[in-house]
């Protein structure tokens, strides 16, 4: 009886922990809620190549390039894909050449026909073909198929494209782990975010004002209140929900404020200017005072370095209402533009 109770209690504890983590992993997450995000379940997402190309092109043309250079979208389609032998994995050779570009990210996008023989959720692997008998595993992914309709799926192939030379074409092979015959894509395309050489040079920004740290060369001045760089990555945050549904950006430059606020330096308000002077007076008085403890009780702090101007972030996500559409959302106050003493 006692043993049973202990086991039962353990089971309940486990159940509660699993239940809580399932909830947190899903859209009940406080971060997701505070960002006001409402995104579709992964199996429902069905973004066509045309939709992707149209919305991403518009999004990139509007993208704020104050901190990072904006990439170009390249689309390589394989038209008239031959129907391949069912017993072999489909091989796709893309006539892509990379010479002066650097690749930020790349995806293989496939329209897969309705599948009666397979489960709706399949695990796939994509290989890069290197020679007659040589291939290397690039990535693995979960595809969500449909029994009645064709379905768009995507898998990251950044590794293959970023190592591609000017000589070789890109050969890819798609392998389904549990399927009895191959997937025979109706459409295959590679989409990539690339930077050309000229554009890679950082453009002058305009936004970063007198509080930007990089504009303060000397060591002592560097420690004064200014904007530092902080790149946020959804992958590094460990946020699977954001990682899998936010099409772009995967990382962004958020910035933070840090540094000293000496009197009269970069004050944000008249109040913080006065507080700076009061702090100075208090310091002088406490040097003269005999009873230090009494003085500490009325301590007046320096003003602190904090964001004085915040900027929005545009993100590209899949629409919850129509999971075959992409939409651009604006998250308010997601990055620091300027810092000052408050
Ligand atoms: C996915 O989108 C394609 C059009 O791009 C459409 O033909 C297909 O029926 C859609 N599939 C599902 C499951 O909605
Ligand atoms: C301080 O007050 C004056 C008078 O109202 C105003 O013109 C000025 O902009 C204020 N300075 C700051 C930094 O808020």
mmCIF file of C-alpha atoms and ligand atoms in Angstrom:
data_model
loop_
_atom_site.group_PDB
_atom_site.id
_atom_site.type_symbol
_atom_site.label_atom_id
_atom_site.label_comp_id
_atom_site.label_asym_id
_atom_site.label_seq_id
_atom_site.Cartn_x
_atom_site.Cartn_y
_atom_site.Cartn_z
ATOM 1 C CA UNK A 1 0.000 0.000 0.000
ATOM 2 C CA UNK A 2 2.792 2.392 1.014
ATOM 3 C CA UNK A 3 4.757 1.425 -2.083
ATOM 4 C CA UNK A 4 1.751 1.954 -4.285
ATOM 5 C CA UNK A 5 1.229 5.383 -2.784
ATOM 6 C CA UNK A 6 4.825 6.382 -3.467
ATOM 7 C CA UNK A 7 4.622 5.194 -7.068
ATOM 8 C CA UNK A 8 1.330 6.932 -7.514
ATOM 9 C CA UNK A 9 2.690 10.157 -6.124
ATOM 10 C CA UNK A 10 5.693 9.977 -8.438
ATOM 11 C CA UNK A 11 3.380 9.390 -11.361
ATOM 12 C CA UNK A 12 1.310 12.423 -10.419
ATOM 13 C CA UNK A 13 4.387 14.580 -10.025
ATOM 14 C CA UNK A 14 5.590 13.457 -13.440
ATOM 15 C CA UNK A 15 2.184 14.071 -14.927
ATOM 16 C CA UNK A 16 2.046 17.578 -13.484
ATOM 17 C CA UNK A 17 5.571 18.386 -14.679
ATOM 18 C CA UNK A 18 4.865 17.044 -18.185
ATOM 19 C CA UNK A 19 1.535 18.872 -18.283
ATOM 20 C CA UNK A 20 3.116 22.148 -17.221
ATOM 21 C CA UNK A 21 5.960 21.856 -19.705
ATOM 22 C CA UNK A 22 3.510 21.021 -22.521
ATOM 23 C CA UNK A 23 1.551 24.149 -21.686
ATOM 24 C CA UNK A 24 4.654 26.300 -21.462
ATOM 25 C CA UNK A 25 5.993 24.889 -24.729
ATOM 26 C CA UNK A 26 2.809 25.888 -26.497
ATOM 27 C CA UNK A 27 1.109 29.199 -27.002
ATOM 28 C CA UNK A 28 0.420 29.702 -23.295
ATOM 29 C CA UNK A 29 4.014 30.854 -22.980
ATOM 30 C CA UNK A 30 4.162 34.239 -21.213
ATOM 31 C CA UNK A 31 6.643 35.568 -23.794
ATOM 32 C CA UNK A 32 4.389 34.558 -26.704
ATOM 33 C CA UNK A 33 1.368 36.049 -24.936
ATOM 34 C CA UNK A 34 3.046 39.341 -24.162
ATOM 35 C CA UNK A 35 4.168 39.620 -27.776
ATOM 36 C CA UNK A 36 0.539 39.065 -28.804
ATOM 37 C CA UNK A 37 1.421 36.197 -31.111
ATOM 38 C CA UNK A 38 -1.171 33.790 -32.417
ATOM 39 C CA UNK A 39 0.404 31.386 -34.872
ATOM 40 C CA UNK A 40 -0.898 28.209 -36.539
ATOM 41 C CA UNK A 41 -0.031 24.592 -35.724
ATOM 42 C CA UNK A 42 2.851 23.240 -37.789
ATOM 43 C CA UNK A 43 0.803 20.565 -39.682
ATOM 44 C CA UNK A 44 -1.502 23.276 -41.077
ATOM 45 C CA UNK A 45 1.257 25.392 -42.620
ATOM 46 C CA UNK A 46 1.140 25.231 -46.446
ATOM 47 C CA UNK A 47 3.010 28.176 -47.965
ATOM 48 C CA UNK A 48 3.318 27.988 -51.750
ATOM 49 C CA UNK A 49 6.455 29.085 -53.559
ATOM 50 C CA UNK A 50 4.590 31.997 -55.204
ATOM 51 C CA UNK A 51 3.237 33.240 -51.874
ATOM 52 C CA UNK A 52 6.687 32.962 -50.286
ATOM 53 C CA UNK A 53 8.393 34.810 -53.140
ATOM 54 C CA UNK A 54 5.776 37.586 -53.236
ATOM 55 C CA UNK A 55 5.619 38.335 -49.505
ATOM 56 C CA UNK A 56 9.339 37.884 -48.761
ATOM 57 C CA UNK A 57 10.293 40.227 -51.623
ATOM 58 C CA UNK A 58 7.952 42.925 -50.281
ATOM 59 C CA UNK A 59 9.142 42.346 -46.693
ATOM 60 C CA UNK A 60 12.832 42.612 -47.617
ATOM 61 C CA UNK A 61 12.292 45.818 -49.582
ATOM 62 C CA UNK A 62 10.774 47.410 -46.462
ATOM 63 C CA UNK A 63 13.247 45.928 -43.993
ATOM 64 C CA UNK A 64 15.090 48.343 -41.714
ATOM 65 C CA UNK A 65 18.779 48.185 -42.588
ATOM 66 C CA UNK A 66 20.124 50.317 -39.733
ATOM 67 C CA UNK A 67 22.065 47.509 -38.108
ATOM 68 C CA UNK A 68 22.385 44.666 -40.558
ATOM 69 C CA UNK A 69 22.646 44.644 -44.346
ATOM 70 C CA UNK A 70 19.418 43.400 -45.926
ATOM 71 C CA UNK A 71 19.814 40.245 -48.042
ATOM 72 C CA UNK A 72 18.361 39.598 -51.495
ATOM 73 C CA UNK A 73 15.997 36.734 -52.187
ATOM 74 C CA UNK A 74 17.053 34.243 -54.873
ATOM 75 C CA UNK A 75 14.642 31.625 -56.181
ATOM 76 C CA UNK A 76 15.790 28.642 -58.250
ATOM 77 C CA UNK A 77 12.963 26.491 -59.618
ATOM 78 C CA UNK A 78 13.242 23.036 -61.108
ATOM 79 C CA UNK A 79 10.526 22.929 -63.712
ATOM 80 C CA UNK A 80 9.267 19.717 -65.317
ATOM 81 C CA UNK A 81 10.632 17.426 -62.652
ATOM 82 C CA UNK A 82 10.749 13.959 -64.196
ATOM 83 C CA UNK A 83 8.708 11.348 -62.380
ATOM 84 C CA UNK A 84 11.406 9.223 -60.877
ATOM 85 C CA UNK A 85 11.644 5.526 -60.206
ATOM 86 C CA UNK A 86 9.492 4.788 -57.155
ATOM 87 C CA UNK A 87 12.121 2.578 -55.548
ATOM 88 C CA UNK A 88 14.730 5.344 -55.498
ATOM 89 C CA UNK A 89 14.886 8.566 -53.531
ATOM 90 C CA UNK A 90 14.278 11.615 -55.719
ATOM 91 C CA UNK A 91 17.428 13.366 -56.874
ATOM 92 C CA UNK A 92 17.324 17.025 -57.829
ATOM 93 C CA UNK A 93 20.098 18.850 -59.628
ATOM 94 C CA UNK A 94 19.858 22.632 -59.385
ATOM 95 C CA UNK A 95 21.934 24.672 -61.842
ATOM 96 C CA UNK A 96 23.024 27.086 -59.112
ATOM 97 C CA UNK A 97 26.380 28.807 -59.060
ATOM 98 C CA UNK A 98 27.696 30.916 -56.228
ATOM 99 C CA UNK A 99 30.657 33.120 -57.010
ATOM 100 C CA UNK A 100 30.734 36.504 -55.317
ATOM 101 C CA UNK A 101 27.757 36.030 -53.006
ATOM 102 C CA UNK A 102 27.578 34.922 -49.408
ATOM 103 C CA UNK A 103 24.602 32.845 -48.348
ATOM 104 C CA UNK A 104 22.758 33.788 -45.176
ATOM 105 C CA UNK A 105 20.201 30.988 -45.332
ATOM 106 C CA UNK A 106 18.706 28.597 -47.865
ATOM 107 C CA UNK A 107 15.682 26.319 -48.005
ATOM 108 C CA UNK A 108 14.608 23.470 -50.251
ATOM 109 C CA UNK A 109 10.877 23.933 -50.871
ATOM 110 C CA UNK A 110 8.858 21.035 -52.212
ATOM 111 C CA UNK A 111 5.270 20.475 -53.283
ATOM 112 C CA UNK A 112 4.588 16.871 -52.341
ATOM 113 C CA UNK A 113 1.629 14.972 -53.851
ATOM 114 C CA UNK A 114 -1.155 13.471 -51.685
ATOM 115 C CA UNK A 115 0.159 10.358 -49.966
ATOM 116 C CA UNK A 116 -2.126 7.428 -49.299
ATOM 117 C CA UNK A 117 0.544 4.924 -48.391
ATOM 118 C CA UNK A 118 2.400 6.881 -45.731
ATOM 119 C CA UNK A 119 1.534 8.288 -42.366
ATOM 120 C CA UNK A 120 0.746 12.029 -42.421
ATOM 121 C CA UNK A 121 3.855 12.855 -40.421
ATOM 122 C CA UNK A 122 7.125 11.655 -41.884
ATOM 123 C CA UNK A 123 10.776 12.106 -41.023
ATOM 124 C CA UNK A 124 13.003 13.006 -43.945
ATOM 125 C CA UNK A 125 16.683 13.497 -44.583
ATOM 126 C CA UNK A 126 18.236 15.611 -47.285
ATOM 127 C CA UNK A 127 21.662 14.757 -48.699
ATOM 128 C CA UNK A 128 24.020 16.722 -50.879
ATOM 129 C CA UNK A 129 25.281 14.667 -53.805
ATOM 130 C CA UNK A 130 29.064 15.049 -54.031
ATOM 131 C CA UNK A 131 29.946 12.352 -56.569
ATOM 132 C CA UNK A 132 28.737 9.094 -58.073
ATOM 133 C CA UNK A 133 28.867 7.287 -54.723
ATOM 134 C CA UNK A 134 29.492 10.188 -52.371
ATOM 135 C CA UNK A 135 26.868 12.147 -50.528
ATOM 136 C CA UNK A 136 26.683 13.941 -47.213
ATOM 137 C CA UNK A 137 23.790 14.381 -44.815
ATOM 138 C CA UNK A 138 22.725 18.012 -44.728
ATOM 139 C CA UNK A 139 19.699 18.052 -42.497
ATOM 140 C CA UNK A 140 16.701 16.212 -41.101
ATOM 141 C CA UNK A 141 13.145 17.481 -40.789
ATOM 142 C CA UNK A 142 9.565 16.498 -40.078
ATOM 143 C CA UNK A 143 7.142 16.881 -42.997
ATOM 144 C CA UNK A 144 3.385 17.107 -42.454
ATOM 145 C CA UNK A 145 1.611 15.599 -45.460
ATOM 146 C CA UNK A 146 -2.014 15.283 -46.488
ATOM 147 C CA UNK A 147 -3.924 12.228 -47.777
ATOM 148 C CA UNK A 148 -6.116 14.315 -50.097
ATOM 149 C CA UNK A 149 -4.157 17.359 -51.193
ATOM 150 C CA UNK A 150 -0.658 18.285 -52.210
ATOM 151 C CA UNK A 151 1.357 19.962 -49.504
ATOM 152 C CA UNK A 152 4.253 22.414 -49.407
ATOM 153 C CA UNK A 153 7.175 21.391 -47.189
ATOM 154 C CA UNK A 154 10.563 22.942 -46.534
ATOM 155 C CA UNK A 155 13.931 21.909 -45.173
ATOM 156 C CA UNK A 156 16.986 24.012 -44.374
ATOM 157 C CA UNK A 157 19.944 23.474 -46.735
ATOM 158 C CA UNK A 158 22.045 26.521 -45.812
ATOM 159 C CA UNK A 159 25.125 24.323 -45.322
ATOM 160 C CA UNK A 160 25.068 23.074 -48.891
ATOM 161 C CA UNK A 161 24.566 26.450 -50.515
ATOM 162 C CA UNK A 162 27.100 28.333 -48.447
ATOM 163 C CA UNK A 163 29.857 25.877 -49.391
ATOM 164 C CA UNK A 164 28.906 25.749 -53.064
ATOM 165 C CA UNK A 165 31.615 26.873 -55.481
ATOM 166 C CA UNK A 166 31.333 28.563 -58.848
ATOM 167 C CA UNK A 167 32.006 25.264 -60.623
ATOM 168 C CA UNK A 168 29.586 22.745 -59.209
ATOM 169 C CA UNK A 169 25.863 22.470 -59.447
ATOM 170 C CA UNK A 170 23.808 21.712 -56.392
ATOM 171 C CA UNK A 171 22.703 18.076 -56.256
ATOM 172 C CA UNK A 172 20.210 17.112 -53.565
ATOM 173 C CA UNK A 173 18.642 13.814 -52.611
ATOM 174 C CA UNK A 174 15.544 13.540 -50.452
ATOM 175 C CA UNK A 175 15.181 10.407 -48.335
ATOM 176 C CA UNK A 176 12.042 9.459 -46.438
ATOM 177 C CA UNK A 177 12.907 7.223 -43.514
ATOM 178 C CA UNK A 178 9.709 5.158 -43.188
ATOM 179 C CA UNK A 179 8.203 5.440 -46.670
ATOM 180 C CA UNK A 180 7.792 2.411 -48.935
ATOM 181 C CA UNK A 181 8.248 4.356 -52.159
ATOM 182 C CA UNK A 182 9.617 7.772 -52.885
ATOM 183 C CA UNK A 183 7.903 11.132 -52.442
ATOM 184 C CA UNK A 184 8.188 12.359 -56.062
ATOM 185 C CA UNK A 185 7.854 16.126 -55.602
ATOM 186 C CA UNK A 186 5.557 17.974 -58.036
ATOM 187 C CA UNK A 187 7.610 21.157 -57.670
ATOM 188 C CA UNK A 188 11.072 21.676 -56.218
ATOM 189 C CA UNK A 189 12.793 24.976 -55.623
ATOM 190 C CA UNK A 190 15.663 26.417 -53.648
ATOM 191 C CA UNK A 191 15.118 29.807 -52.032
ATOM 192 C CA UNK A 192 18.055 31.656 -50.533
ATOM 193 C CA UNK A 193 18.882 34.879 -48.728
ATOM 194 C CA UNK A 194 22.168 36.096 -50.202
ATOM 195 C CA UNK A 195 24.404 39.121 -49.871
ATOM 196 C CA UNK A 196 26.272 40.418 -52.859
ATOM 197 C CA UNK A 197 29.744 41.829 -52.267
ATOM 198 C CA UNK A 198 28.880 45.516 -52.632
ATOM 199 C CA UNK A 199 25.917 45.288 -50.312
ATOM 200 C CA UNK A 200 27.800 43.442 -47.606
ATOM 201 C CA UNK A 201 29.644 46.607 -46.602
ATOM 202 C CA UNK A 202 27.821 48.175 -43.679
ATOM 203 C CA UNK A 203 25.948 51.242 -44.781
ATOM 204 C CA UNK A 204 26.054 54.389 -42.691
ATOM 205 C CA UNK A 205 23.155 54.177 -40.330
ATOM 206 C CA UNK A 206 21.689 57.513 -39.390
ATOM 207 C CA UNK A 207 19.838 56.037 -36.421
ATOM 208 C CA UNK A 208 22.689 55.598 -33.956
ATOM 209 C CA UNK A 209 23.140 58.999 -32.390
ATOM 210 C CA UNK A 210 25.594 60.455 -29.936
ATOM 211 C CA UNK A 211 24.959 57.595 -27.515
ATOM 212 C CA UNK A 212 26.441 54.922 -29.750
ATOM 213 C CA UNK A 213 29.444 53.253 -28.071
ATOM 214 C CA UNK A 214 31.378 52.833 -31.311
ATOM 215 C CA UNK A 215 31.567 56.618 -31.663
ATOM 216 C CA UNK A 216 33.519 56.942 -28.403
ATOM 217 C CA UNK A 217 37.091 55.968 -29.018
ATOM 218 C CA UNK A 218 38.866 56.596 -25.714
ATOM 219 C CA UNK A 219 38.808 54.092 -22.890
ATOM 220 C CA UNK A 220 37.319 56.334 -20.207
ATOM 221 C CA UNK A 221 34.622 57.640 -22.492
ATOM 222 C CA UNK A 222 33.700 54.092 -23.452
ATOM 223 C CA UNK A 223 32.493 53.451 -19.944
ATOM 224 C CA UNK A 224 29.943 56.247 -20.191
ATOM 225 C CA UNK A 225 26.290 55.516 -20.879
ATOM 226 C CA UNK A 226 25.915 54.292 -24.460
ATOM 227 C CA UNK A 227 24.284 51.709 -26.689
ATOM 228 C CA UNK A 228 26.018 48.330 -26.874
ATOM 229 C CA UNK A 229 25.343 45.599 -29.416
ATOM 230 C CA UNK A 230 23.274 42.568 -28.439
ATOM 231 C CA UNK A 231 22.175 40.090 -31.086
ATOM 232 C CA UNK A 232 19.105 38.076 -30.138
ATOM 233 C CA UNK A 233 18.603 34.677 -31.734
ATOM 234 C CA UNK A 234 15.325 32.793 -31.324
ATOM 235 C CA UNK A 235 17.273 29.563 -31.628
ATOM 236 C CA UNK A 236 19.604 30.541 -28.804
ATOM 237 C CA UNK A 237 16.674 31.630 -26.645
ATOM 238 C CA UNK A 238 15.648 27.986 -26.951
ATOM 239 C CA UNK A 239 12.276 29.077 -28.201
ATOM 240 C CA UNK A 240 11.067 26.291 -30.491
ATOM 241 C CA UNK A 241 7.716 27.977 -31.031
ATOM 242 C CA UNK A 242 9.261 31.167 -32.348
ATOM 243 C CA UNK A 243 12.060 29.358 -34.139
ATOM 244 C CA UNK A 244 9.695 27.180 -36.179
ATOM 245 C CA UNK A 245 7.084 29.797 -37.100
ATOM 246 C CA UNK A 246 8.961 33.047 -37.541
ATOM 247 C CA UNK A 247 10.114 33.042 -41.168
ATOM 248 C CA UNK A 248 12.369 36.055 -40.655
ATOM 249 C CA UNK A 249 14.359 37.365 -38.858
ATOM 250 C CA UNK A 250 15.979 34.426 -37.101
ATOM 251 C CA UNK A 251 18.266 36.863 -35.301
ATOM 252 C CA UNK A 252 18.115 40.597 -34.803
ATOM 253 C CA UNK A 253 20.177 43.372 -33.268
ATOM 254 C CA UNK A 254 18.371 44.402 -30.073
ATOM 255 C CA UNK A 255 21.078 46.412 -28.295
ATOM 256 C CA UNK A 256 21.236 47.387 -24.634
ATOM 257 C CA UNK A 257 22.283 50.416 -22.590
ATOM 258 C CA UNK A 258 25.159 50.457 -20.159
ATOM 259 C CA UNK A 259 27.653 52.926 -18.769
ATOM 260 C CA UNK A 260 28.235 55.626 -16.229
ATOM 261 C CA UNK A 261 26.167 58.758 -15.906
ATOM 262 C CA UNK A 262 28.412 61.551 -14.633
ATOM 263 C CA UNK A 263 26.671 64.880 -13.819
ATOM 264 C CA UNK A 264 25.356 66.720 -16.854
ATOM 265 C CA UNK A 265 26.225 63.833 -19.181
ATOM 266 C CA UNK A 266 23.584 62.892 -21.738
ATOM 267 C CA UNK A 267 20.646 63.511 -19.394
ATOM 268 C CA UNK A 268 17.283 62.347 -20.671
ATOM 269 C CA UNK A 269 15.094 64.700 -18.619
ATOM 270 C CA UNK A 270 15.430 67.860 -16.586
ATOM 271 C CA UNK A 271 14.748 65.709 -13.559
ATOM 272 C CA UNK A 272 17.677 63.395 -14.194
ATOM 273 C CA UNK A 273 19.914 66.426 -14.642
ATOM 274 C CA UNK A 274 18.870 67.754 -11.230
ATOM 275 C CA UNK A 275 19.260 64.304 -9.690
ATOM 276 C CA UNK A 276 22.821 64.159 -11.047
ATOM 277 C CA UNK A 277 23.649 67.462 -9.357
ATOM 278 C CA UNK A 278 21.985 66.324 -6.112
ATOM 279 C CA UNK A 279 24.057 63.151 -6.162
ATOM 280 C CA UNK A 280 27.177 65.255 -6.575
ATOM 281 C CA UNK A 281 26.205 67.465 -3.610
ATOM 282 C CA UNK A 282 25.466 64.438 -1.478
ATOM 283 C CA UNK A 283 28.909 62.996 -2.278
ATOM 284 C CA UNK A 284 30.675 66.200 -1.230
ATOM 285 C CA UNK A 285 28.637 66.399 1.970
ATOM 286 C CA UNK A 286 29.353 62.816 2.897
ATOM 287 C CA UNK A 287 33.101 63.430 2.532
ATOM 288 C CA UNK A 288 32.804 66.259 5.045
ATOM 289 C CA UNK A 289 30.330 64.550 7.348
ATOM 290 C CA UNK A 290 31.532 62.756 10.474
ATOM 291 C CA UNK A 291 28.576 60.479 10.818
ATOM 292 C CA UNK A 292 28.748 58.515 7.576
ATOM 293 C CA UNK A 293 25.899 56.167 8.520
ATOM 294 C CA UNK A 294 23.511 59.041 8.915
ATOM 295 C CA UNK A 295 24.412 60.255 5.483
ATOM 296 C CA UNK A 296 24.006 56.892 3.795
ATOM 297 C CA UNK A 297 20.418 56.885 4.991
ATOM 298 C CA UNK A 298 19.757 59.847 2.693
ATOM 299 C CA UNK A 299 21.803 58.556 -0.190
ATOM 300 C CA UNK A 300 20.939 60.045 -3.561
ATOM 301 C CA UNK A 301 21.836 57.721 -6.400
ATOM 302 C CA UNK A 302 23.326 58.749 -9.728
ATOM 303 C CA UNK A 303 20.993 58.711 -12.674
ATOM 304 C CA UNK A 304 20.984 55.425 -14.602
ATOM 305 C CA UNK A 305 21.677 54.533 -18.173
ATOM 306 C CA UNK A 306 18.526 53.325 -19.934
ATOM 307 C CA UNK A 307 16.882 53.310 -23.383
ATOM 308 C CA UNK A 308 15.704 56.771 -24.412
ATOM 309 C CA UNK A 309 14.505 55.713 -27.841
ATOM 310 C CA UNK A 310 13.154 52.304 -28.826
ATOM 311 C CA UNK A 311 12.430 50.908 -32.247
ATOM 312 C CA UNK A 312 9.980 48.358 -33.635
ATOM 313 C CA UNK A 313 10.804 45.053 -35.270
ATOM 314 C CA UNK A 314 9.018 43.703 -38.338
ATOM 315 C CA UNK A 315 8.638 39.965 -38.350
ATOM 316 C CA UNK A 316 7.442 37.660 -41.064
ATOM 317 C CA UNK A 317 5.155 34.877 -39.816
ATOM 318 C CA UNK A 318 2.574 32.394 -41.072
ATOM 319 C CA UNK A 319 -0.990 33.665 -40.722
ATOM 320 C CA UNK A 320 -3.128 31.858 -38.139
ATOM 321 C CA UNK A 321 -6.350 32.628 -40.039
ATOM 322 C CA UNK A 322 -5.015 31.304 -43.330
ATOM 323 C CA UNK A 323 -1.947 29.046 -42.893
ATOM 324 C CA UNK A 324 -1.303 29.265 -46.645
ATOM 325 C CA UNK A 325 -0.464 32.966 -46.270
ATOM 326 C CA UNK A 326 2.466 34.872 -44.808
ATOM 327 C CA UNK A 327 2.028 38.166 -43.030
ATOM 328 C CA UNK A 328 4.273 40.889 -41.637
ATOM 329 C CA UNK A 329 3.719 41.827 -37.990
ATOM 330 C CA UNK A 330 5.190 44.717 -36.060
ATOM 331 C CA UNK A 331 6.484 44.125 -32.559
ATOM 332 C CA UNK A 332 6.624 47.374 -30.654
ATOM 333 C CA UNK A 333 9.717 48.518 -28.742
ATOM 334 C CA UNK A 334 11.826 45.448 -29.493
ATOM 335 C CA UNK A 335 15.185 47.199 -29.830
ATOM 336 C CA UNK A 336 17.157 50.050 -28.361
ATOM 337 C CA UNK A 337 17.976 52.907 -30.711
ATOM 338 C CA UNK A 338 19.427 55.387 -28.215
ATOM 339 C CA UNK A 339 20.449 55.448 -24.567
ATOM 340 C CA UNK A 340 20.451 58.288 -22.047
ATOM 341 C CA UNK A 341 20.721 58.964 -18.302
ATOM 342 C CA UNK A 342 17.411 58.870 -16.405
HETATM 343 C C1 LIG B 1 -1.476 23.529 -50.301
HETATM 344 O O1 LIG B 1 -1.374 24.560 -51.254
HETATM 345 C C2 LIG B 1 -1.546 24.142 -52.610
HETATM 346 C C3 LIG B 1 -1.444 25.374 -53.492
HETATM 347 O O2 LIG B 1 -0.195 25.940 -53.433
HETATM 348 C C4 LIG B 1 -2.884 23.508 -52.815
HETATM 349 O O3 LIG B 1 -3.018 23.014 -54.133
HETATM 350 C C5 LIG B 1 -3.066 22.369 -51.822
HETATM 351 O O4 LIG B 1 -4.377 21.846 -51.939
HETATM 352 C C6 LIG B 1 -2.835 22.852 -50.405
HETATM 353 N N1 LIG B 1 -2.868 21.706 -49.496
HETATM 354 C C7 LIG B 1 -3.615 21.657 -48.417
HETATM 355 C C8 LIG B 1 -3.488 20.449 -47.574
HETATM 356 O O5 LIG B 1 -4.355 22.568 -48.090
HETATM 357 C C1 LIG B 2 13.867 71.123 -19.608
HETATM 358 O O1 LIG B 2 12.823 72.061 -19.483
HETATM 359 C C2 LIG B 2 12.754 73.045 -20.499
HETATM 360 C C3 LIG B 2 11.667 74.040 -20.126
HETATM 361 O O2 LIG B 2 10.423 73.400 -19.997
HETATM 362 C C4 LIG B 2 12.486 72.378 -21.836
HETATM 363 O O3 LIG B 2 12.466 73.320 -22.874
HETATM 364 C C5 LIG B 2 13.597 71.348 -22.114
HETATM 365 O O4 LIG B 2 13.306 70.642 -23.306
HETATM 366 C C6 LIG B 2 13.691 70.375 -20.939
HETATM 367 N N1 LIG B 2 14.824 69.508 -21.173
HETATM 368 C C7 LIG B 2 14.743 68.170 -21.208
HETATM 369 C C8 LIG B 2 15.993 67.439 -21.472
HETATM 370 O O5 LIG B 2 13.685 67.588 -20.995
#
